[in-house]
PDB file of C-alpha atoms and ligand atoms in Angstrom:
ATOM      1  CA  UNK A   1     107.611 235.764   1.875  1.00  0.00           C
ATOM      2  CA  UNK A   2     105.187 234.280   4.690  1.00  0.00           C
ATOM      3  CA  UNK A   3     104.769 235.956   7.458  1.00  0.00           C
ATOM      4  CA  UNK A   4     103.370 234.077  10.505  1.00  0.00           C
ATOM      5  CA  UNK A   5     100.653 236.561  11.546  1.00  0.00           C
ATOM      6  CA  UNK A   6     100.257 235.387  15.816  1.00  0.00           C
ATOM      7  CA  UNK A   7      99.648 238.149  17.492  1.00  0.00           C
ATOM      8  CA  UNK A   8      96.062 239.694  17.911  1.00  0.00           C
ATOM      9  CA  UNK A   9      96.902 242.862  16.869  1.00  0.00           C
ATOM     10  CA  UNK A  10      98.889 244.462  14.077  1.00  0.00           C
ATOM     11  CA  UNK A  11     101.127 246.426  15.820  1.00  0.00           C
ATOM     12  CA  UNK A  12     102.384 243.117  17.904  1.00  0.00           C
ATOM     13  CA  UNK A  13     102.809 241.676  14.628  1.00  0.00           C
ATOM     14  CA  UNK A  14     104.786 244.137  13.171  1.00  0.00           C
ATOM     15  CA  UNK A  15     107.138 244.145  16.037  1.00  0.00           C
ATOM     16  CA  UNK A  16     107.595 240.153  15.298  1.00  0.00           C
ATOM     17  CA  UNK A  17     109.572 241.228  11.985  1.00  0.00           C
ATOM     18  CA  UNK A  18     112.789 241.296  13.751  1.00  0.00           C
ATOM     19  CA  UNK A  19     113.048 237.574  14.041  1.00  0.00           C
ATOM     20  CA  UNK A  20     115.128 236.008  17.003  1.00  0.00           C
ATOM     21  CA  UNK A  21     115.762 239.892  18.240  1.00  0.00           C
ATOM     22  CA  UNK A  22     117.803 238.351  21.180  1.00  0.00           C
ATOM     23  CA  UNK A  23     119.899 236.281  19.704  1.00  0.00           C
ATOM     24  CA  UNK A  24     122.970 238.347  17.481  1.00  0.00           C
ATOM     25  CA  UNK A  25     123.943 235.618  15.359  1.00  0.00           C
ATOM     26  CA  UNK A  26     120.747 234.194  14.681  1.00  0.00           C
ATOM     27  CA  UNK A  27     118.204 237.473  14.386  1.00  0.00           C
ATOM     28  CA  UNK A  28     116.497 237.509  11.252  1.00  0.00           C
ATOM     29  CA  UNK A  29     115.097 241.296   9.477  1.00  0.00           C
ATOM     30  CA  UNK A  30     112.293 240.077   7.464  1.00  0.00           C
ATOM     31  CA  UNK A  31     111.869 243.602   6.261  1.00  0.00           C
ATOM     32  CA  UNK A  32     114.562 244.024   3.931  1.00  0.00           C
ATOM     33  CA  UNK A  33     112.756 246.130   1.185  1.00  0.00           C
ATOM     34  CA  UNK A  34     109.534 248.162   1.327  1.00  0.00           C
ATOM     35  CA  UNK A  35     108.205 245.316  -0.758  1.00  0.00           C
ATOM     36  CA  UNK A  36     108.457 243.242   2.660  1.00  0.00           C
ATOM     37  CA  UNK A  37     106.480 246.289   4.292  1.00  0.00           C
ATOM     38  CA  UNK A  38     103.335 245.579   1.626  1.00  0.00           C
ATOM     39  CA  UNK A  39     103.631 241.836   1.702  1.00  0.00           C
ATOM     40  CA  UNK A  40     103.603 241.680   5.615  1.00  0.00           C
ATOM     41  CA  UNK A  41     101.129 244.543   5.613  1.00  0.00           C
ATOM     42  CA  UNK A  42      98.746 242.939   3.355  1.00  0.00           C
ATOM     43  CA  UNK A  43      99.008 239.635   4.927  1.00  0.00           C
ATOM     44  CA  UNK A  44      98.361 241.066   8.091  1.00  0.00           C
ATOM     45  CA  UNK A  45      94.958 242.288   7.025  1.00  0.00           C
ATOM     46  CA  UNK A  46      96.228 246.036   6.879  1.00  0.00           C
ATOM     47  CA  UNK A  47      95.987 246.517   3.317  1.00  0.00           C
ATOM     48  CA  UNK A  48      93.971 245.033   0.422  1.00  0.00           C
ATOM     49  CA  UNK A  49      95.521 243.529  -2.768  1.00  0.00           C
ATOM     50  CA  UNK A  50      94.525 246.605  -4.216  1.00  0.00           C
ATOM     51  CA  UNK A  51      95.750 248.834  -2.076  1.00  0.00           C
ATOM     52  CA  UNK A  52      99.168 246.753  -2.017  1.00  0.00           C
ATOM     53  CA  UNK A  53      99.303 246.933  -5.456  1.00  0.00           C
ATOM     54  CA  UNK A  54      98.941 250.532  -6.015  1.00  0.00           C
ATOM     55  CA  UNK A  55     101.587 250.912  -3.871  1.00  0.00           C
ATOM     56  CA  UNK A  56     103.632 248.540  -5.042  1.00  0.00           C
ATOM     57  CA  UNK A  57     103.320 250.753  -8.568  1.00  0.00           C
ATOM     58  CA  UNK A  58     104.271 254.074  -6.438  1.00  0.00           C
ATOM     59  CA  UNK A  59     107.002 252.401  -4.837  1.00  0.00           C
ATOM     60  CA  UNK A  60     108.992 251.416  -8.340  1.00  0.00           C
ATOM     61  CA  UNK A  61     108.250 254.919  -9.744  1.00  0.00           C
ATOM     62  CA  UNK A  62     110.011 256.436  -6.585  1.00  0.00           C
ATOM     63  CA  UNK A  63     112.269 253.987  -4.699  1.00  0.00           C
ATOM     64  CA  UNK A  64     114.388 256.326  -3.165  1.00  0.00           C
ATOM     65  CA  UNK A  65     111.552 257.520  -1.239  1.00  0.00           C
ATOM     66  CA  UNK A  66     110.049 253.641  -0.559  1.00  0.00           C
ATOM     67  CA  UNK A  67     113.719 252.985   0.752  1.00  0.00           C
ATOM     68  CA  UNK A  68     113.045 255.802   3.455  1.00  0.00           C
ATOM     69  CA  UNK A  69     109.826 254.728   4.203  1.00  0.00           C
ATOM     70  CA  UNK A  70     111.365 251.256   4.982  1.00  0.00           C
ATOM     71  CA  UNK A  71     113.982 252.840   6.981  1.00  0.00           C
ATOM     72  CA  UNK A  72     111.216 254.705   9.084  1.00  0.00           C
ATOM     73  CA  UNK A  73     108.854 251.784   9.474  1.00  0.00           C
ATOM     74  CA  UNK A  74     111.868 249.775  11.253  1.00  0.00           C
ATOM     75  CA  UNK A  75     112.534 253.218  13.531  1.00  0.00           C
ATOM     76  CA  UNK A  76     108.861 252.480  14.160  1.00  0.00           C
ATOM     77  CA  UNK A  77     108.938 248.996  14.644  1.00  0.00           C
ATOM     78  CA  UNK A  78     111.486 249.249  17.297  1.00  0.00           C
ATOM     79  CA  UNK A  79     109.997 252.386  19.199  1.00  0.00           C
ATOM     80  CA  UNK A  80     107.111 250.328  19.429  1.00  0.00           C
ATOM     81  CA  UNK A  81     109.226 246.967  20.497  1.00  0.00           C
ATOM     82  CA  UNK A  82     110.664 249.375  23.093  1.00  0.00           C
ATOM     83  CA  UNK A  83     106.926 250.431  24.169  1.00  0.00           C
ATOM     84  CA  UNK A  84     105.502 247.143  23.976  1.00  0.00           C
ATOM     85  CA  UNK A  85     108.027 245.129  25.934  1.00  0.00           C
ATOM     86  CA  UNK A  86     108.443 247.764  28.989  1.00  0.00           C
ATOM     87  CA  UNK A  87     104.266 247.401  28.991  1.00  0.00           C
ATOM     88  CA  UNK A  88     104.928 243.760  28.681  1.00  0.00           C
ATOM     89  CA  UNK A  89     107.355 243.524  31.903  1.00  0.00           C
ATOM     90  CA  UNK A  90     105.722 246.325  33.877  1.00  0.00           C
ATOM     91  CA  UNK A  91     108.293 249.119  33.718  1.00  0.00           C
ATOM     92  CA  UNK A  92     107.977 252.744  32.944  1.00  0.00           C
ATOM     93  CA  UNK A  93     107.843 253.290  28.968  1.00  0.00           C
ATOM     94  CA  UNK A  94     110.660 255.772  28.164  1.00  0.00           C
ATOM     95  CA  UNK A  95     109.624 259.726  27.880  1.00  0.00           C
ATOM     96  CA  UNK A  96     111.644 259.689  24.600  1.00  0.00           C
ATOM     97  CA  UNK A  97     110.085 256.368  23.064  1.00  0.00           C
ATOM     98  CA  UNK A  98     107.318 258.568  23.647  1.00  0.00           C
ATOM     99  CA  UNK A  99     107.336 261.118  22.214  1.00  0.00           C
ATOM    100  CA  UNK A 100     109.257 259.333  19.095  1.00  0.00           C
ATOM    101  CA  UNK A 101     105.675 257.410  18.753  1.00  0.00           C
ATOM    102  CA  UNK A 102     103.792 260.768  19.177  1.00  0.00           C
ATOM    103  CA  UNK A 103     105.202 261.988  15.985  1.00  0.00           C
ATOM    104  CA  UNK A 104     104.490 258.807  14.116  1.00  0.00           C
ATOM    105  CA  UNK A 105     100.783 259.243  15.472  1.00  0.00           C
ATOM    106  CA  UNK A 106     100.449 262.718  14.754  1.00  0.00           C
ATOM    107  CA  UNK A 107     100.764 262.732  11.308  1.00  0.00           C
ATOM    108  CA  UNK A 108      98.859 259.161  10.842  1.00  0.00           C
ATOM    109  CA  UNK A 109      95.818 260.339  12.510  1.00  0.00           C
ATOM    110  CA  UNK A 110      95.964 263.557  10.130  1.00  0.00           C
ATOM    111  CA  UNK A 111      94.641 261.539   7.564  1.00  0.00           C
ATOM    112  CA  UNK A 112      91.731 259.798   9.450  1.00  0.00           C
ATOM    113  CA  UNK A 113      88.680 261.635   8.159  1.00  0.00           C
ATOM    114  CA  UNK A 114      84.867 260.909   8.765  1.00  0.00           C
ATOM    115  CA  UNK A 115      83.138 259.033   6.928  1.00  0.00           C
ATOM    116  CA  UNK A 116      79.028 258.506   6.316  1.00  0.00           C
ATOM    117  CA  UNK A 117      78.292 254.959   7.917  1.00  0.00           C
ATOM    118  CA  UNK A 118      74.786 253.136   8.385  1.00  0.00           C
ATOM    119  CA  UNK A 119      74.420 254.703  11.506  1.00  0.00           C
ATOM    120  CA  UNK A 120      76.422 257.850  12.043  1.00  0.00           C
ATOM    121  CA  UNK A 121      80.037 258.579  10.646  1.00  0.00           C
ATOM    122  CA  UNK A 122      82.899 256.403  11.068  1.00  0.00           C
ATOM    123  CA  UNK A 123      86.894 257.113  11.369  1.00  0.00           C
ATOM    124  CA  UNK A 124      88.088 255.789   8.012  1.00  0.00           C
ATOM    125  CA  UNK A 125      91.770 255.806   6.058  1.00  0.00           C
ATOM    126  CA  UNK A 126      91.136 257.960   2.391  1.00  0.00           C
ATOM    127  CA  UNK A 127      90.582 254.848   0.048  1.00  0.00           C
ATOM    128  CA  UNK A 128      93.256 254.690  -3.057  1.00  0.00           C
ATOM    129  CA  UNK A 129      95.669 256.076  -1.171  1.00  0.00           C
ATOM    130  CA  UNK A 130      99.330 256.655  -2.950  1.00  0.00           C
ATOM    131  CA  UNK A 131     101.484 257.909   0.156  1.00  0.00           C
ATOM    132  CA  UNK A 132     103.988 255.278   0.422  1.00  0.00           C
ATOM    133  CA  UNK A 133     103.776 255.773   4.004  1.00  0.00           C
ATOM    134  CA  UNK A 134     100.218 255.100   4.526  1.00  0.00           C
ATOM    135  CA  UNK A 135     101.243 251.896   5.887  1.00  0.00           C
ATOM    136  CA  UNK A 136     102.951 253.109   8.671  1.00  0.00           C
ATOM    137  CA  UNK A 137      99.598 255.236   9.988  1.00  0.00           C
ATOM    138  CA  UNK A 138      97.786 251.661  10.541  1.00  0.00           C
ATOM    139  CA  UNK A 139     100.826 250.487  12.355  1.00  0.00           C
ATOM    140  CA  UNK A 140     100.661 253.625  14.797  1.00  0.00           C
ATOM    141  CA  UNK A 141      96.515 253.923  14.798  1.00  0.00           C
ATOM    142  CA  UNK A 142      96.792 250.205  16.254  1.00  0.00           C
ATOM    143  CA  UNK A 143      99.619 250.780  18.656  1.00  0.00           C
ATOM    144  CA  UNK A 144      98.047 253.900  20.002  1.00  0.00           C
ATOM    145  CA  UNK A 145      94.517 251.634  20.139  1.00  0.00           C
ATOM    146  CA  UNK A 146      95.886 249.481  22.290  1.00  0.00           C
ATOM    147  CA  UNK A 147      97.941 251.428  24.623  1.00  0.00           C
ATOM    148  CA  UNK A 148      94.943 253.282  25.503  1.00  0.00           C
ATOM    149  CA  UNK A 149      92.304 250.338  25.773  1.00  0.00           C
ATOM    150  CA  UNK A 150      92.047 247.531  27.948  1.00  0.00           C
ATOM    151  CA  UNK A 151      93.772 245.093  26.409  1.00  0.00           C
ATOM    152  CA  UNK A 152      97.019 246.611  27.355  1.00  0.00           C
ATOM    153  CA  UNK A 153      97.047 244.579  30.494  1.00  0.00           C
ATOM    154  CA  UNK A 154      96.907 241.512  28.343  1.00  0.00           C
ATOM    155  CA  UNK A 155     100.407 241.995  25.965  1.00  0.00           C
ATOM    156  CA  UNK A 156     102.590 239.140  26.396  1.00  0.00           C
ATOM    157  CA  UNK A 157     106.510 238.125  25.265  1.00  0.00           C
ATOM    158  CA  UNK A 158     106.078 234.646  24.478  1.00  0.00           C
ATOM    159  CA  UNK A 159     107.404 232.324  27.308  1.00  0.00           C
ATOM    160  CA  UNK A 160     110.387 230.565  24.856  1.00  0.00           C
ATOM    161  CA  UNK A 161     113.183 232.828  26.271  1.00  0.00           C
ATOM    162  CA  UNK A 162     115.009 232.233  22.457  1.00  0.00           C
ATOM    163  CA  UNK A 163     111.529 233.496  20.894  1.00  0.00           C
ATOM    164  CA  UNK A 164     109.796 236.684  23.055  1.00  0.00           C
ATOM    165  CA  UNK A 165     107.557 237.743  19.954  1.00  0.00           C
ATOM    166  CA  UNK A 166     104.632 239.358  21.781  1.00  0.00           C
ATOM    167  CA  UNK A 167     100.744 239.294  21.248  1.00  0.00           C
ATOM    168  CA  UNK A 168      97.983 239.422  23.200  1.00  0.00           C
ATOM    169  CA  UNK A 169      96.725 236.791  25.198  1.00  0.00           C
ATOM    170  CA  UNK A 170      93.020 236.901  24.530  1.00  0.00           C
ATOM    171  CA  UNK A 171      92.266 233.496  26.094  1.00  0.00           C
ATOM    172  CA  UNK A 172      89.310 232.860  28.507  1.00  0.00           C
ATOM    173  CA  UNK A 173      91.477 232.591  31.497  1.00  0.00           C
ATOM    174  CA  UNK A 174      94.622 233.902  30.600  1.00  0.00           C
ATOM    175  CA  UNK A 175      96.551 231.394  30.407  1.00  0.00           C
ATOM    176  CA  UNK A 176      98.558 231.980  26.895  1.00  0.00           C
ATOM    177  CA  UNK A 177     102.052 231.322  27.302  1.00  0.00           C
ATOM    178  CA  UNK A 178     103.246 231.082  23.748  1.00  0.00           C
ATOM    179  CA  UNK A 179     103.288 232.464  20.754  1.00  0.00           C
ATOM    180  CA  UNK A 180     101.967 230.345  18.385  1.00  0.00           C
ATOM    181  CA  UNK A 181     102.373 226.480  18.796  1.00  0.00           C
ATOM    182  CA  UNK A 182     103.139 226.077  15.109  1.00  0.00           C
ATOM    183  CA  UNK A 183     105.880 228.494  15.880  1.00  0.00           C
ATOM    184  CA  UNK A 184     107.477 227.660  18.820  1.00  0.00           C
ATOM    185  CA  UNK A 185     106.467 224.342  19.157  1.00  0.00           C
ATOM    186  CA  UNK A 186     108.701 223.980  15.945  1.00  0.00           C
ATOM    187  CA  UNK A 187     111.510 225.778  17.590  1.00  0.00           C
ATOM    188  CA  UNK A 188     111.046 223.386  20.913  1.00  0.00           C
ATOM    189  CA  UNK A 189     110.940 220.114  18.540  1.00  0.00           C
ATOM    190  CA  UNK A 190     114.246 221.682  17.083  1.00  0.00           C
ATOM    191  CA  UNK A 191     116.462 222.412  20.357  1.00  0.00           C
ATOM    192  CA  UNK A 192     115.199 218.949  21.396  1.00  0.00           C
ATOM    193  CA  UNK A 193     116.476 217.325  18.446  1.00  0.00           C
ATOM    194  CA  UNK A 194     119.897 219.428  18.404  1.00  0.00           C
ATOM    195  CA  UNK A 195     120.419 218.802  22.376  1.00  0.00           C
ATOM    196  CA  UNK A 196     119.859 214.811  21.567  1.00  0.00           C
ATOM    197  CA  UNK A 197     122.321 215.042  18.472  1.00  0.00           C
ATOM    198  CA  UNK A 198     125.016 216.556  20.709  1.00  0.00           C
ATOM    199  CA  UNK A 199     124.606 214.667  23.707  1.00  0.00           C
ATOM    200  CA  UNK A 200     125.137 211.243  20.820  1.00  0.00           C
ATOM    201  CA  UNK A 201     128.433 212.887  19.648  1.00  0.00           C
ATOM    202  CA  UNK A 202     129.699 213.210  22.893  1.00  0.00           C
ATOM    203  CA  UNK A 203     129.535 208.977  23.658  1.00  0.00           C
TER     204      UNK A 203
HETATM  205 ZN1   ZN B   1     107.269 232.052  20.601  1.00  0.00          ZN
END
């Protein structure tokens, strides 16, 4: 599958999986199988074709435990989606979304370890890593990056009241009401033509 990849920062993006989240009849889960979880992942620049590969192996050799993983990504997904839109609309973020997120942070950030750099020592995943799950500690490492920086200020639900995906409006003076153009634009150009069509069949 292609995924459209909008919004800035992984952990936006992720929470864009759940397509039209507001509307029951028409919302979308574009992860259905931990497969999903790689292909979004990798698309999203959080893994290489490597990495999604060797995964990929691990997941077929144990699917009972890539079929948790899954399950747990989407508990993540929507903590976060819980997070990012009380952020978003300037409410208080739950105690118990929390503390949910904690846990998910907790044991990503266990596997950080230093690393020699040019200059210094950097914070760097293990490379080759098996652990199915080692796509959920990006997820969480860029969630809990931008709840604690300055660009928290900036996360946006896009202004299509049918859409609400959220990103980050990084624009000089911003002024980013939408998602992605390509994206909602689309979904504008749609209603439009639907709205025309019905108002015909009424004459
Ligand atoms: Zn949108």
């Amino acid at each position: 599958m292609k995924f459209q990849i909008i919004a800035g920062e992984l952990c936006l993006d992720f929470i864009n999986t759940l397509d039209n989240r507001l509307i029951p009849e028409r919302r979308q889960e574009l992860i259905q199988s931990y497969e999903d979880l790689l292909d979004w992942a990798t698309q999203a620049g959080a893994l290489s074709t490597a990495q999604r590969a060797l995964l990929l192996r691990e997941a077929e050799s144990d699917p009972k435990e890539a079929a948790a993983v899954r399950a747990r990504a989407v508990e993540l997904r929507e903590c976060l989606y819980r997070i990012m839109t009380a952020v978003a609309r300037s409410r208080r973020v739950s105690e118990d979304d929390l503390s949910v997120f904690n846990a998910y942070l907790g044991e990503a950030l266990s596997h950080l370890e230093l690393r020699r750099a040019r200059k210094g020592f950097r914070l760097a995943w293990p490379e080759n890593h098996s652990k199915l799950d080692s796509v959920l500690w990006r997820i969480a490492r860029s969630a809990s990056d931008l709840l604690s920086g300055d660009d928290l200020e900036s996360v946006r639900e896009c202004g299509d009241d049918t859409c609400r995906w959220l990103f980050v409006d990084r624009s000089k003076n911003h002024s980013r009401r939408w998602c992605d153009m390509k994206v909602c634009g689309n979904r504008i150009k749609a209603r439009k033509f639907y709205r025309r069509q019905a108002a015909r069949n009424v004459v």
